[in-house]
XYZ file of C-alpha atoms in Angstrom:
167
model
C 96.899 112.972 115.372
C 95.890 116.260 113.565
C 94.034 117.064 116.896
C 96.982 116.726 118.994
C 99.423 118.389 116.657
C 97.097 121.477 116.648
C 96.270 121.588 120.255
C 100.802 121.778 120.864
C 100.880 124.113 118.021
C 98.020 125.895 119.892
C 100.119 125.933 123.168
C 103.315 127.209 121.528
C 101.298 130.119 119.912
C 99.710 131.264 123.558
C 103.363 131.014 125.367
C 104.694 132.436 122.418
C 102.050 135.924 122.915
C 102.353 135.407 126.436
C 106.026 136.634 126.072
C 105.583 139.121 123.539
C 102.480 140.526 125.435
C 103.806 140.486 129.264
C 101.125 143.388 131.043
C 98.804 141.022 132.314
C 99.278 138.113 134.160
C 96.419 135.523 133.048
C 94.522 134.692 136.275
C 91.795 132.063 137.333
C 90.252 129.804 140.121
C 90.314 127.017 137.210
C 93.823 127.766 135.780
C 95.108 126.565 139.323
C 94.303 123.352 138.020
C 97.122 123.427 135.655
C 99.732 124.249 138.423
C 100.002 120.922 139.273
C 101.754 119.750 135.642
C 104.501 122.898 135.717
C 106.642 123.596 137.856
C 107.459 127.501 139.414
C 109.960 129.236 136.433
C 110.495 131.800 138.712
C 113.789 131.373 139.270
C 114.925 132.266 135.921
C 113.692 135.694 136.673
C 116.293 136.890 138.813
C 118.262 134.949 141.905
C 116.733 136.391 144.912
C 115.307 135.250 148.234
C 114.394 130.927 148.483
C 110.989 130.814 150.012
C 111.886 127.393 152.650
C 109.725 126.104 155.351
C 110.115 125.854 158.726
C 108.373 123.037 160.816
C 108.752 122.833 164.718
C 106.361 120.758 166.598
C 105.261 119.736 170.933
C 106.376 116.849 172.202
C 104.754 114.670 174.945
C 105.551 117.377 177.931
C 103.704 120.145 175.655
C 107.337 122.241 175.031
C 107.906 123.198 172.089
C 110.567 121.629 170.159
C 113.193 124.047 167.428
C 112.331 124.690 164.199
C 113.738 121.903 160.940
C 113.822 122.908 157.558
C 111.126 120.318 156.086
C 113.214 119.959 152.600
C 116.780 119.418 153.591
C 119.237 117.514 150.828
C 118.858 113.862 149.856
C 121.802 111.883 148.777
C 122.081 111.314 145.379
C 122.355 107.635 143.688
C 122.583 106.539 139.926
C 119.311 104.522 140.573
C 117.458 107.402 141.032
C 117.965 108.572 137.385
C 115.232 105.359 136.866
C 113.172 105.480 139.480
C 113.452 108.524 142.191
C 109.839 108.490 144.031
C 111.313 110.297 147.208
C 113.170 112.412 145.395
C 110.413 113.492 142.996
C 107.630 113.721 146.330
C 110.096 116.442 148.091
C 110.592 118.195 144.606
C 106.495 118.608 144.324
C 106.422 119.549 147.668
C 109.010 122.078 147.476
C 107.266 123.636 144.271
C 104.222 123.681 147.061
C 106.166 125.876 148.991
C 107.260 127.963 146.425
C 103.698 128.042 144.675
C 102.246 129.485 149.036
C 105.261 132.087 148.547
C 103.860 133.277 145.457
C 100.127 133.691 146.408
C 100.868 135.167 150.164
C 103.176 138.106 147.656
C 99.912 137.878 145.500
C 98.264 138.783 148.535
C 99.509 141.580 150.153
C 100.200 142.784 153.448
C 97.973 141.764 156.418
C 95.456 139.550 154.439
C 94.296 136.318 155.526
C 96.427 133.465 153.848
C 93.724 130.367 155.232
C 91.597 130.393 152.675
C 93.955 129.646 149.879
C 93.930 126.153 148.582
C 98.693 126.323 147.981
C 98.068 126.987 151.887
C 96.014 124.372 153.235
C 98.495 121.725 151.239
C 101.078 123.032 153.270
C 99.384 122.733 156.388
C 99.147 118.515 155.574
C 103.549 119.066 154.621
C 103.537 120.599 157.556
C 101.588 118.243 159.782
C 103.568 115.808 158.321
C 106.809 116.368 158.651
C 105.954 117.456 162.738
C 104.390 113.866 162.812
C 107.668 112.515 161.428
C 109.646 114.888 164.330
C 107.896 113.048 167.552
C 105.158 115.750 167.691
C 102.266 114.666 169.549
C 100.060 117.631 169.894
C 100.167 120.574 168.291
C 102.595 121.955 165.044
C 103.194 125.112 163.821
C 104.788 126.089 160.378
C 106.963 129.268 159.283
C 107.606 130.021 155.451
C 111.165 131.694 155.464
C 112.564 133.570 152.287
C 116.380 132.798 152.743
C 119.195 134.845 150.498
C 121.458 132.383 148.886
C 125.322 132.733 150.118
C 128.280 130.845 148.871
C 128.524 128.665 151.512
C 124.558 128.129 152.830
C 121.569 130.796 153.305
C 121.777 134.156 154.381
C 119.420 136.739 155.783
C 116.288 135.076 157.108
C 112.669 137.319 156.536
C 109.730 134.853 157.905
C 106.986 136.052 155.651
C 104.126 134.136 157.181
C 103.732 131.982 159.808
C 100.926 129.651 160.699
C 98.747 129.356 164.107
C 99.177 126.393 166.226
C 97.203 123.929 164.625
C 96.294 120.937 166.240
C 97.829 117.190 165.009
């Protein structure tokens, strides 16, 4: 019990120091494993564009369909307070899209995002969404930054468009 308390205090100590000394961002490949446990807290930093994932797929006649937003809002129910696996899955997928947006921003202009783990995981989410849209051949996804407006979303800026991929 004392070891757990010591680790918890050390964790909060590191967090406190990171809030005081904000010059350097702690990075490393092993830290990526911890991203699954923590949501992307950058929305507290400032109000700005929100990353959204759009997917389109080919039908049986190999015609491209329209772009569809992958993360629409769900109707909430009182039972979701106790058991909400579908809502949790959708939140985890949106968190993954947020991480991809951050990773693409860190890469810079013109860099290839395909080796990123977040890119490969978003490819799987997009393929699943394309299949649910009735896609049969190829699919494609876009990562867009959209400005929140009082009545929906306004200006949309495409950050990343994937190549055509096979389902």
